[in-house]
Every structure is written in C-alpha cells, then in structure tokens.
Tab-separated table of C-alpha atoms in Angstrom:
chain	number	residue	atom	x	y	z
C	3	MET	CA	176.869	256.445	109.065
C	4	TRP	CA	176.932	253.373	111.301
C	5	GLU	CA	173.201	253.555	111.875
C	6	ARG	CA	172.378	253.809	108.176
C	7	ASP	CA	174.712	251.005	107.119
C	8	LEU	CA	173.507	248.629	109.816
C	9	ALA	CA	169.891	249.446	108.978
C	10	PHE	CA	170.634	248.401	105.399
C	11	PHE	CA	171.913	244.989	106.460
C	12	TRP	CA	169.273	244.486	109.212
C	13	PRO	CA	166.230	246.547	108.155
C	14	ASN	CA	163.902	244.991	110.733
C	15	ILE	CA	166.175	245.364	113.767
C	16	PRO	CA	166.363	248.677	115.695
C	17	VAL	CA	169.796	250.322	115.705
C	18	LEU	CA	170.118	252.385	118.880
C	19	SER	CA	172.517	254.913	120.337
C	20	PHE	CA	173.568	254.960	123.993
C	21	PRO	CA	174.037	258.642	124.906
C	22	ILE	CA	175.739	259.941	128.013
C	23	THR	CA	173.193	261.052	130.610
C	24	ASP	CA	173.515	263.417	133.532
C	25	ASN	CA	173.069	261.874	136.950
C	26	VAL	CA	170.522	264.407	138.131
C	27	GLU	CA	166.965	264.407	139.341
C	28	PHE	CA	164.116	263.772	136.935
C	29	THR	CA	163.202	267.471	136.753
C	30	THR	CA	165.766	268.354	134.112
C	31	THR	CA	165.978	269.588	130.513
C	32	ALA	CA	164.048	268.116	127.603
C	33	ARG	CA	167.313	267.101	125.927
C	34	SER	CA	168.436	265.226	129.042
C	35	LEU	CA	165.090	263.429	129.213
C	36	GLU	CA	165.437	262.429	125.574
C	37	ASP	CA	168.909	261.010	126.240
C	38	GLN	CA	167.703	259.168	129.348
C	39	GLY	CA	164.855	257.653	127.366
C	40	ALA	CA	167.188	256.571	124.554
C	41	GLN	CA	169.581	254.986	127.030
C	42	MET	CA	166.822	253.188	128.917
C	43	ARG	CA	165.285	251.894	125.695
C	44	ALA	CA	168.591	250.269	124.744
C	45	LEU	CA	168.977	248.709	128.194
C	46	ALA	CA	165.372	247.490	128.188
C	47	LEU	CA	165.617	245.726	124.836
C	48	LEU	CA	168.857	244.035	125.886
C	49	ALA	CA	167.496	243.114	129.335
C	50	TRP	CA	164.491	241.341	127.789
C	51	GLN	CA	166.712	239.864	125.037
C	52	GLU	CA	164.820	241.569	122.235
C	53	PRO	CA	166.613	241.910	118.848
C	54	ALA	CA	168.604	245.155	118.798
C	55	VAL	CA	171.938	246.683	117.828
C	56	VAL	CA	173.380	249.216	120.293
C	57	ILE	CA	176.283	251.478	119.272
C	58	ALA	CA	178.417	253.138	121.946
C	59	ASN	CA	181.813	254.846	122.074
C	60	ALA	CA	184.374	254.662	124.900
C	61	GLU	CA	182.730	257.350	127.014
C	62	GLU	CA	179.226	255.982	126.559
C	63	VAL	CA	179.937	252.318	127.210
C	64	THR	CA	181.795	253.013	130.472
C	65	GLN	CA	178.880	254.797	132.174
C	66	TYR	CA	177.644	253.175	135.353
C	67	VAL	CA	174.038	252.038	134.923
C	68	VAL	CA	171.485	250.130	136.967
C	69	SER	CA	171.792	246.352	136.971
C	70	PRO	CA	169.628	244.238	134.650
C	71	GLN	CA	168.003	242.657	137.703
C	72	TYR	CA	167.038	246.041	139.168
C	73	LEU	CA	165.664	247.275	135.844
C	74	LYS	CA	163.467	244.190	135.515
C	75	GLY	CA	162.342	244.502	139.134
C	76	GLN	CA	161.161	248.081	138.569
C	77	SER	CA	159.218	247.182	135.420
C	78	LEU	CA	155.398	246.968	135.388
C	79	HIS	CA	153.682	243.919	133.916
C	80	PHE	CA	150.141	244.063	132.534
C	81	SER	CA	148.164	240.966	131.467
C	82	LEU	CA	144.592	240.321	130.374
C	83	ASN	CA	142.221	239.580	133.274
C	84	ASP	CA	144.783	240.733	135.865
C	85	THR	CA	143.349	242.691	138.766
C	86	ILE	CA	145.475	245.694	139.752
C	87	GLU	CA	145.012	248.802	141.854
C	88	ARG	CA	144.999	251.524	139.195
C	89	ASP	CA	146.040	254.375	141.492
C	90	THR	CA	149.036	252.316	142.608
C	91	ALA	CA	149.955	251.584	138.985
C	92	LEU	CA	149.785	255.288	138.125
C	93	GLU	CA	152.053	256.156	141.051
C	94	GLN	CA	154.521	253.490	139.917
C	95	LEU	CA	154.558	254.913	136.389
C	96	VAL	CA	155.523	258.329	137.778
C	97	THR	CA	158.165	256.732	140.012
C	98	ILE	CA	159.883	255.071	137.028
C	99	GLY	CA	159.962	258.301	135.018
C	100	TYR	CA	156.740	258.434	132.987
C	101	GLU	CA	154.981	261.773	132.547
C	102	ARG	CA	151.200	262.165	132.736
C	103	VAL	CA	149.875	264.166	129.771
C	104	ASP	CA	146.550	264.838	128.030
C	105	GLN	CA	147.460	262.620	125.054
C	106	VAL	CA	150.475	260.365	124.517
C	107	GLU	CA	152.741	261.574	121.739
C	108	GLN	CA	156.146	260.099	122.527
C	109	ARG	CA	157.879	257.465	124.626
C	110	GLY	CA	157.640	258.198	128.335
C	111	HIS	CA	154.075	259.569	128.212
C	112	PHE	CA	150.900	258.164	129.770
C	113	THR	CA	147.337	259.414	130.039
C	114	VAL	CA	144.156	258.374	131.830
C	115	ARG	CA	140.640	258.818	130.460
C	116	GLY	CA	137.962	257.095	132.489
C	117	ASP	CA	138.573	253.343	132.310
C	118	ILE	CA	141.315	253.721	129.669
C	119	LEU	CA	145.039	253.944	130.424
C	120	ASP	CA	147.365	254.804	127.515
C	121	ILE	CA	151.118	254.269	127.963
C	122	TYR	CA	153.958	254.754	125.487
C	123	PRO	CA	156.613	252.380	126.884
C	124	VAL	CA	160.235	253.202	126.262
C	125	ASN	CA	160.728	249.614	125.048
C	126	SER	CA	157.917	249.607	122.468
C	127	GLU	CA	157.520	250.757	118.868
C	128	HIS	CA	153.906	251.702	119.579
C	129	PRO	CA	151.924	252.918	122.610
C	130	ILE	CA	149.593	250.475	124.357
C	131	ARG	CA	145.975	251.037	125.408
C	132	ILE	CA	144.681	249.263	128.516
C	133	GLU	CA	140.939	249.178	129.136
C	134	PHE	CA	139.676	248.294	132.622
C	135	PHE	CA	136.452	246.795	133.868
C	136	GLY	CA	136.637	247.920	137.454
C	137	ASP	CA	140.160	246.997	138.500
C	138	GLU	CA	140.398	244.115	136.006
C	139	ILE	CA	142.237	244.491	132.696
C	140	ASP	CA	139.622	243.867	130.009
C	141	THR	CA	141.615	244.536	126.794
C	142	LEU	CA	145.224	245.290	125.800
C	143	ARG	CA	146.264	246.547	122.376
C	144	PHE	CA	148.823	248.563	120.458
C	145	PHE	CA	147.538	251.730	118.833
C	146	SER	CA	148.816	254.412	116.455
C	147	VAL	CA	150.081	257.754	117.764
C	148	GLU	CA	149.034	259.463	114.518
C	149	ASN	CA	145.363	258.459	114.347
C	150	GLN	CA	144.784	256.757	117.742
C	151	ARG	CA	143.445	253.649	115.965
C	152	SER	CA	144.120	250.118	117.180
C	153	ILE	CA	146.930	248.171	115.521
C	154	GLU	CA	147.021	244.799	117.256
C	155	GLN	CA	145.452	243.018	120.218
C	156	ILE	CA	147.966	241.627	122.740
C	157	ASP	CA	147.685	239.385	125.808
C	158	SER	CA	150.326	241.061	127.985
C	159	TYR	CA	153.091	243.663	128.028
C	160	THR	CA	155.941	244.641	130.340
C	161	VAL	CA	156.586	248.380	130.654
C	162	THR	CA	160.201	249.085	131.536
C	163	PRO	CA	161.344	252.283	133.304
C	164	PHE	CA	161.939	255.529	131.455
C	165	PHE	CA	164.175	256.856	134.217
C	166	LEU	CA	165.582	255.327	137.405
C	167	GLY	CA	167.858	258.013	138.794
C	168	LYS	CA	171.486	257.573	139.733
C	169	SER	CA	173.028	254.112	139.613
C	170	ASP	CA	174.692	252.756	142.734
C	171	THR	CA	176.028	249.639	141.030
C	172	ASP	CA	179.176	248.855	139.084
C	173	CYS	CA	177.234	247.621	136.044
C	174	THR	CA	177.717	248.984	132.519
C	175	LEU	CA	176.069	248.496	129.157
C	176	LEU	CA	178.205	245.374	128.709
C	177	SER	CA	176.493	243.786	131.717
C	178	TYR	CA	173.390	243.513	129.519
C	179	VAL	CA	175.049	241.654	126.635
C	180	LYS	CA	174.649	238.014	127.591
C	181	GLU	CA	173.378	235.803	124.778
C	182	GLY	CA	174.167	238.377	122.105
C	183	THR	CA	177.478	239.268	120.472
C	184	LEU	CA	179.827	241.983	121.750
C	185	ILE	CA	181.911	243.612	118.992
C	186	TYR	CA	184.927	245.858	119.627
C	187	ASP	CA	185.987	248.120	116.755
C	188	GLU	CA	189.713	248.799	117.186
C	189	PRO	CA	190.007	248.015	120.934
C	190	GLY	CA	193.381	249.748	121.125
C	191	ARG	CA	191.854	253.049	120.016
C	192	ILE	CA	188.947	252.558	122.420
C	193	GLN	CA	191.380	252.211	125.329
C	194	GLU	CA	193.361	255.297	124.301
C	195	ALA	CA	190.178	257.358	123.951
C	196	LEU	CA	189.004	256.216	127.373
C	197	LYS	CA	192.337	257.093	129.041
C	198	LYS	CA	192.175	260.567	127.524
C	199	PHE	CA	188.556	261.034	128.595
C	200	LEU	CA	189.203	260.023	132.218
C	201	LYS	CA	192.383	262.104	132.426
C	202	GLU	CA	190.992	265.363	131.036
C	203	ASP	CA	188.446	265.792	133.843
C	204	PRO	CA	188.746	264.106	137.286
C	205	THR	CA	184.951	264.236	137.739
C	206	HIS	CA	184.513	261.751	134.886
C	207	ARG	CA	185.913	259.043	137.137
C	208	LYS	CA	182.865	259.359	139.391
C	209	ASN	CA	180.385	258.193	136.760
C	210	HIS	CA	182.605	256.142	134.443
C	211	CYS	CA	184.797	253.078	134.928
C	212	ASP	CA	188.240	252.431	133.464
C	213	TRP	CA	189.111	249.687	130.963
C	214	SER	CA	189.921	246.960	133.494
C	215	GLU	CA	186.687	247.623	135.398
C	216	LEU	CA	184.755	247.599	132.135
C	217	GLN	CA	186.097	244.160	131.322
C	218	ARG	CA	184.897	242.845	134.683
C	219	THR	CA	181.334	243.792	133.708
C	220	VAL	CA	181.375	241.736	130.495
C	221	GLU	CA	178.715	239.037	130.463
C	222	ALA	CA	178.729	238.210	126.728
C	223	THR	CA	179.367	234.644	125.658
C	224	ASN	CA	180.366	235.771	122.140
C	225	GLN	CA	182.985	238.481	121.622
C	226	VAL	CA	184.659	239.733	118.437
C	227	ALA	CA	187.374	242.378	118.025
C	228	PHE	CA	188.206	244.052	114.712
C	229	THR	CA	191.649	245.595	114.171
C	230	PHE	CA	192.918	247.085	110.923
C	231	MET	CA	196.473	245.934	111.543
C	232	GLN	CA	197.575	242.879	113.481
C	233	GLN	CA	198.754	244.005	116.899
C	234	ARG	CA	200.777	242.305	119.572
C	235	SER	CA	198.287	243.209	122.273
C	236	ILE	CA	194.719	244.470	122.101
C	237	GLY	CA	193.988	244.507	125.830
C	238	LEU	CA	191.592	241.578	125.546
C	239	PRO	CA	192.824	238.239	126.880
C	240	GLY	CA	191.819	234.954	125.286
C	241	PHE	CA	191.219	236.233	121.747
C	242	ASN	CA	192.481	234.146	118.819
C	243	PRO	CA	193.499	236.157	115.724
C	244	ILE	CA	191.898	235.396	112.361
C	245	GLY	CA	193.105	237.217	109.247
C	246	ILE	CA	190.436	238.575	106.916
C	247	GLN	CA	191.544	240.080	103.627
C	248	GLY	CA	189.428	243.061	102.648
C	249	LYS	CA	189.777	245.809	100.068
C	250	THR	CA	188.246	249.222	99.680
C	251	MET	CA	186.247	249.711	96.516
C	252	THR	CA	187.625	251.539	93.487
C	253	SER	CA	186.098	254.886	92.555
C	254	PHE	CA	184.908	254.493	88.953
C	255	GLU	CA	184.294	258.248	88.460
C	256	ARG	CA	181.255	257.627	86.209
C	257	GLN	CA	183.344	255.422	83.886
C	258	ILE	CA	180.698	252.744	83.306
C	259	PRO	CA	182.835	250.752	80.779
C	260	LEU	CA	185.512	250.499	83.477
C	261	LEU	CA	182.884	249.125	85.873
C	262	THR	CA	181.626	246.489	83.422
C	263	ASP	CA	185.204	245.399	82.654
C	264	GLU	CA	185.864	245.009	86.363
C	265	ILE	CA	182.644	243.006	86.815
C	266	LYS	CA	183.756	240.605	84.073
C	267	GLN	CA	187.091	240.161	85.840
C	268	TRP	CA	185.360	239.522	89.169
C	269	HIS	CA	183.129	236.928	87.530
C	270	ARG	CA	186.214	235.166	86.103
C	271	LEU	CA	187.409	234.931	89.710
C	272	ASN	CA	184.034	233.428	90.739
C	273	HIS	CA	183.156	236.466	92.849
C	274	GLN	CA	179.548	237.311	93.622
C	275	VAL	CA	178.998	240.934	92.579
C	276	VAL	CA	176.340	242.976	94.382
C	277	LEU	CA	175.364	246.490	93.281
C	278	VAL	CA	173.605	248.669	95.867
C	279	LEU	CA	171.740	251.415	93.985
C	280	ASN	CA	169.092	253.830	95.210
C	281	ASN	CA	168.489	256.269	92.354
C	282	GLN	CA	166.087	254.758	89.787
C	283	GLN	CA	167.463	256.657	86.790
C	284	ARG	CA	171.033	255.642	87.577
C	285	ARG	CA	169.959	252.070	88.212
C	286	GLU	CA	168.282	251.876	84.820
C	287	GLY	CA	171.411	253.277	83.184
C	288	ILE	CA	173.570	250.607	84.835
C	289	GLU	CA	171.134	247.907	83.741
C	290	ARG	CA	171.340	249.057	80.107
C	291	ALA	CA	175.139	248.957	80.312
C	292	LEU	CA	175.076	245.431	81.755
C	293	GLU	CA	172.694	244.265	79.018
C	294	GLY	CA	174.925	245.818	76.356
C	295	GLU	CA	177.919	243.867	77.703
C	296	GLY	CA	175.971	240.608	78.011
C	297	ILE	CA	176.268	240.567	81.816
C	298	ALA	CA	173.368	238.814	83.549
C	299	PHE	CA	171.689	240.590	86.476
C	300	VAL	CA	168.708	240.152	88.781
C	301	HIS	CA	166.824	242.389	91.206
C	302	SER	CA	166.495	241.140	94.762
C	303	GLU	CA	165.148	242.340	98.086
C	304	LYS	CA	167.608	240.202	100.045
C	305	TRP	CA	171.180	238.959	99.832
C	306	ILE	CA	171.418	236.035	97.421
C	307	ALA	CA	174.245	234.354	95.499
C	308	ILE	CA	173.860	233.489	91.797
C	309	PRO	CA	176.988	232.442	89.845
C	310	ASN	CA	178.072	234.859	87.086
C	311	THR	CA	175.089	237.101	87.804
C	312	VAL	CA	175.069	240.609	89.246
C	313	VAL	CA	172.603	241.019	92.112
C	314	ILE	CA	171.075	244.499	92.317
C	315	LEU	CA	169.764	245.674	95.685
C	316	GLN	CA	167.953	248.939	96.321
C	317	GLY	CA	169.125	250.958	99.296
C	318	LEU	CA	171.803	253.220	100.745
C	319	LEU	CA	175.235	252.053	101.866
C	320	THR	CA	178.160	254.337	102.651
C	321	ASP	CA	180.867	252.475	100.739
C	322	GLY	CA	181.555	249.287	98.839
C	323	PHE	CA	184.139	246.627	99.594
C	324	GLU	CA	185.740	243.450	98.321
C	325	LEU	CA	186.325	240.269	100.336
C	326	PRO	CA	188.471	238.133	97.985
C	327	ASN	CA	188.586	235.023	100.180
C	328	SER	CA	184.803	235.100	100.568
C	329	HIS	CA	184.344	235.757	96.826
C	330	LEU	CA	182.136	238.771	97.533
C	331	VAL	CA	182.211	242.217	95.908
C	332	VAL	CA	179.842	245.040	96.871
C	333	VAL	CA	179.727	248.218	94.774
C	334	VAL	CA	177.566	251.140	95.898
C	335	GLU	CA	176.189	254.082	93.970
C	336	GLY	CA	178.816	256.417	95.424
C	337	ASN	CA	181.630	254.216	94.085
C	338	ILE	CA	180.218	254.540	90.561
C	339	TYR	CA	179.043	258.145	90.446
C	340	GLY	CA	180.980	259.724	93.304
C	341	GLN	CA	179.746	260.767	96.722
C	342	GLN	CA	177.127	263.497	96.694
C	343	LYS	CA	178.644	265.053	99.787
C	344	ARG	CA	182.211	264.850	100.869
C	345	LYS	CA	182.481	262.918	104.090
C	346	LEU	CA	183.659	265.003	107.002
C	347	ARG	CA	186.623	263.713	108.911
C	348	ASN	CA	188.633	264.978	111.807
C	349	LYS	CA	191.888	266.362	110.500
C	350	PRO	CA	194.839	265.059	112.439
C	351	LYS	CA	197.005	267.495	114.288
C	352	LYS	CA	200.432	268.552	113.119
C	353	GLY	CA	199.636	267.850	109.475
C	354	GLN	CA	199.988	269.560	106.119
C	355	GLU	CA	197.659	268.677	103.258
C	356	ILE	CA	199.056	266.386	100.537
C	357	ASN	CA	197.703	267.028	97.054
C	358	TYR	CA	200.040	264.931	94.880
C	359	PHE	CA	202.331	261.953	95.337
C	360	THR	CA	205.218	264.203	94.341
C	361	ASP	CA	204.671	266.021	97.658
C	362	LEU	CA	206.057	262.923	99.408
C	363	THR	CA	209.561	261.539	99.564
C	364	PRO	CA	210.381	258.061	100.959
C	365	GLY	CA	211.303	258.531	104.600
C	366	ASP	CA	208.865	261.393	105.185
C	367	TYR	CA	206.661	261.131	108.251
C	368	VAL	CA	202.947	261.220	107.523
C	369	VAL	CA	199.800	261.363	109.657
C	370	HIS	CA	196.938	258.989	108.827
C	371	SER	CA	193.437	260.121	109.850
C	372	MET	CA	192.855	256.900	111.837
C	373	HIS	CA	196.226	255.317	112.558
C	374	GLY	CA	198.337	258.338	113.397
C	375	ILE	CA	202.003	259.011	112.614
C	376	GLY	CA	203.946	256.619	110.393
C	377	LYS	CA	206.844	256.675	107.911
C	378	TYR	CA	206.177	256.844	104.158
C	379	ILE	CA	208.076	254.043	102.372
C	380	GLY	CA	206.817	254.553	98.835
C	381	LEU	CA	204.304	253.415	96.252
C	382	LYS	CA	203.876	249.694	95.720
C	383	THR	CA	201.883	247.892	93.026
C	384	ILE	CA	200.249	244.765	94.399
C	385	GLU	CA	198.614	242.089	92.254
C	386	THR	CA	195.757	240.215	93.879
C	387	GLU	CA	193.959	237.571	91.879
C	388	GLY	CA	194.882	239.150	88.573
C	389	ILE	CA	194.031	242.737	89.535
C	390	HIS	CA	196.853	245.300	89.848
C	391	ARG	CA	196.417	248.244	92.191
C	392	ASP	CA	198.728	250.908	93.595
C	393	TYR	CA	199.133	251.185	97.354
C	394	ILE	CA	200.918	253.671	99.606
C	395	GLU	CA	203.218	251.773	101.979
C	396	ILE	CA	203.506	253.248	105.484
C	397	ALA	CA	205.648	251.773	108.263
C	398	TYR	CA	204.587	251.867	111.903
C	399	ALA	CA	206.176	250.695	115.157
C	400	GLY	CA	207.799	247.268	115.079
C	401	THR	CA	206.936	245.372	111.908
C	402	ASP	CA	203.459	246.897	111.456
C	403	LYS	CA	202.742	248.226	107.977
C	404	LEU	CA	199.766	249.896	106.364
C	405	PHE	CA	199.045	249.536	102.639
C	406	LEU	CA	196.688	252.382	101.791
C	407	PRO	CA	194.946	252.391	98.377
C	408	ALA	CA	196.435	255.181	96.280
C	409	ASN	CA	193.020	256.750	95.703
C	410	ASN	CA	192.781	257.341	99.469
C	411	LEU	CA	195.618	259.878	99.475
C	412	ASP	CA	193.266	262.386	101.126
C	413	GLN	CA	193.469	260.329	104.344
C	414	LEU	CA	197.127	261.366	104.765
C	415	GLN	CA	198.792	264.582	105.825
C	416	LYS	CA	202.462	265.403	105.951
C	417	TYR	CA	203.810	265.518	109.484
C	418	ILE	CA	205.033	268.934	110.627
C	419	GLY	CA	207.071	269.138	113.826
C	420	ASN	CA	209.874	271.168	115.288
C	421	GLU	CA	213.050	271.074	113.256
C	422	GLY	CA	215.197	268.108	114.232
C	423	ASP	CA	212.397	266.342	116.114
C	424	VAL	CA	211.848	262.683	115.305
C	425	PRO	CA	208.213	261.781	115.948
C	426	ARG	CA	207.193	258.642	117.751
C	427	ILE	CA	205.406	256.219	115.410
C-alpha cells in the first residue's frame, strides 16, 4: 500500500523496502541474498545522495549496518580511460558480494567475455558494460537485460557492494539520512513495537539497537513526526507541534449525483477537487456526469490547481482525503465505486465485532484497530465548513479523544474482558 501510494505521488523516484537480513556468511539462501541486495541498494542510494524513498518498520530500522564511510570505501569506481588491473577488479567484485555468471540477469551478477566486463550494480536501474583495450577502459555504457542492447553511453560509474558481511559498527539506516528528510509515522507506536520485539527474544538485542541508541544514530537535518492524536510525549526531543486538520473521504457507494453535489459544495468553499481514476469506462462515466451538472474538468498528468475546476488524474491511490485548511480534496475510484477487495487488517485482541451502532452503549469500552482500547462516548454530528458528518467519539487516557467517521465503524470492536475488570485505556 505504502509503495503504491508513494509511487503515485513520486513516479520517477524509487520506493524501496529495507528487509531484515541474517548476519551470516555469503553462502546462504537465495531469499537471504535477495534481502541483502535490497538492503544494500537502499543504503547505496542514500550514501550517494541519490533520490529515493526507503520504508522501514521498527525492527528493520534498528538493524546494525555498516557505516556510510565503509560502504563508500568498499565501492569500485570505473571511469573512461582509467587503467586498472582486471583480475584485481574481478576479485574485488567477488569480495563485495557479486556473483560471476554466464550472463547477467539480476542485480549482483557480473560476467566476463574477452575484453568485456558486464556488471549489474545493486545501485543501478540497468547493468553496465565495460569494454577494455588492454587494461584501459575504452567504453562504458548502460545496456538492457532483455535484449543486451546499449541504452546510454556514460563517462563513469561507482559500483557499490552487494554484500559486506556482519557489521561491527553502531550505525543504522538513519545514519544514512543526512540531507534528506526523516519521517516518523506514529513514533509512540514505533517505540512500543520495538520494545515488544526486543523483549520477545533476547537474541534480537545482538543485532538491533533500542530506541535511545537509534536516536544517537540520527544524522538527518530535517525530521517530521506524524501523530493521529496530539500526545504529551512522543519520545523525540525538540519537536514543535503543528496541527493539521484532515478528513477521511466519504464512500459514495456509486451514488454519482451525491458526488457531484459534494463537488459543488467543495467548489463553494474554494477547494481544489482532484479525482484519481484508473478505469477508462468509469472515468468516462464520471466525465459525462460532470458535464451534465455543468462542472468544469480537465485532464492532467501532474498536480495542478485550477479554481472551480475538477482535475482528473489517471492512476491508483488507496484512499482519498480532504485537507480543509489547504483547500484540497482528493477522491479516488474506490471512494466512488467501492474497493474491489476488502483491505485486510489485523483484528485487535479481546474484541467482538460491531455490526450496528445499536450494539454500543455510551460507556462501553471499545478496541480501535490502530489506537487500542478506549471508552465509547456516543455519536456526535460535527459541522465543518457547511458540511455535516457523524462521528463516533472515543475517549482515551487524559484528555485525548478520537473522532472516528461513522462509516469507519468496521475499525472498532467491542472490548471483552473478565467480568468486573476495568481495562486500561
């Protein structure tokens, strides 16, 4: 989900995972090699400050990894007209995890045919072909894996390691984020997940750091933390809170007139409305409805703002949203026609399914799929900029409250505990 949504907003920037790898010798399983390659690719792009988005959870981000300086020092640099000892270069490629094969097919492969050396670097979209004249590099170019044809001539390239063995440093992924932006999604939940992970198996502590150690590895000059509810402490010193009002998008259940009425209301509020549609037939149907209601619209390949005009983008996005203070509304195909597949979610423990609002009584304890146990206060109608919507009010510890859109009732379960027990919220 994250990967697809980010790819929609940044189609030309790689979105990478950062899997957990086993600290074992290079002779290991194919799956382990794939994970090691994926991890090293993320580190390489960050080390050389190439554009990239790396997504990691609590367990993944706390892995000890080699330092950026060591990774760069183990990299091999090739430039036109350089004179190198080819046998030495081949030995170095093996040392940093590359496998010699008959023909390169994936990252981590290299092959030698006469005066030609093909390498598929872990930090490259395409393999490179190096042609020698003696020990001098005569040509360098990218080529296609599919047809082996040249794509582009280049002057130089740095091949970063595919595998470097066990780390003996206290660096983490965050040590590589310097000029970029480090984003925490719910730092409180990250810390709880990390505590649980380290506690459930003592051996985890050997290859992973705790939260305080993780913070000591942070090199980023720009840091942002997102929290759903304002919290007294997020475990990150020096952060200044900024409130951002956001709303989940209504499910229109194929009621196109309801959608066009809502668009008119958004336009009266000077909101920019963006429709993200992928199916051509559905898109054409929406366009006919907009024309019938006299609502102006344009097609675009990028995000633009045109007053009182709906912007239609083609693509896939998991869900829509509304940012009232930014005057932006995004409606996706799933909001209009319903999701093709029901999203899987982890069901919270100690819960009983709630099918109707009548199943709840004010004062009942409920379990939210993300925020845990809280107390149900009741239904509350809230008017925001002329639009009335029903919300489920849930109280948490202290003065924290959650207002959950009524159409998200499926995110709640009724708390079931031992008779007489009062749960901790």
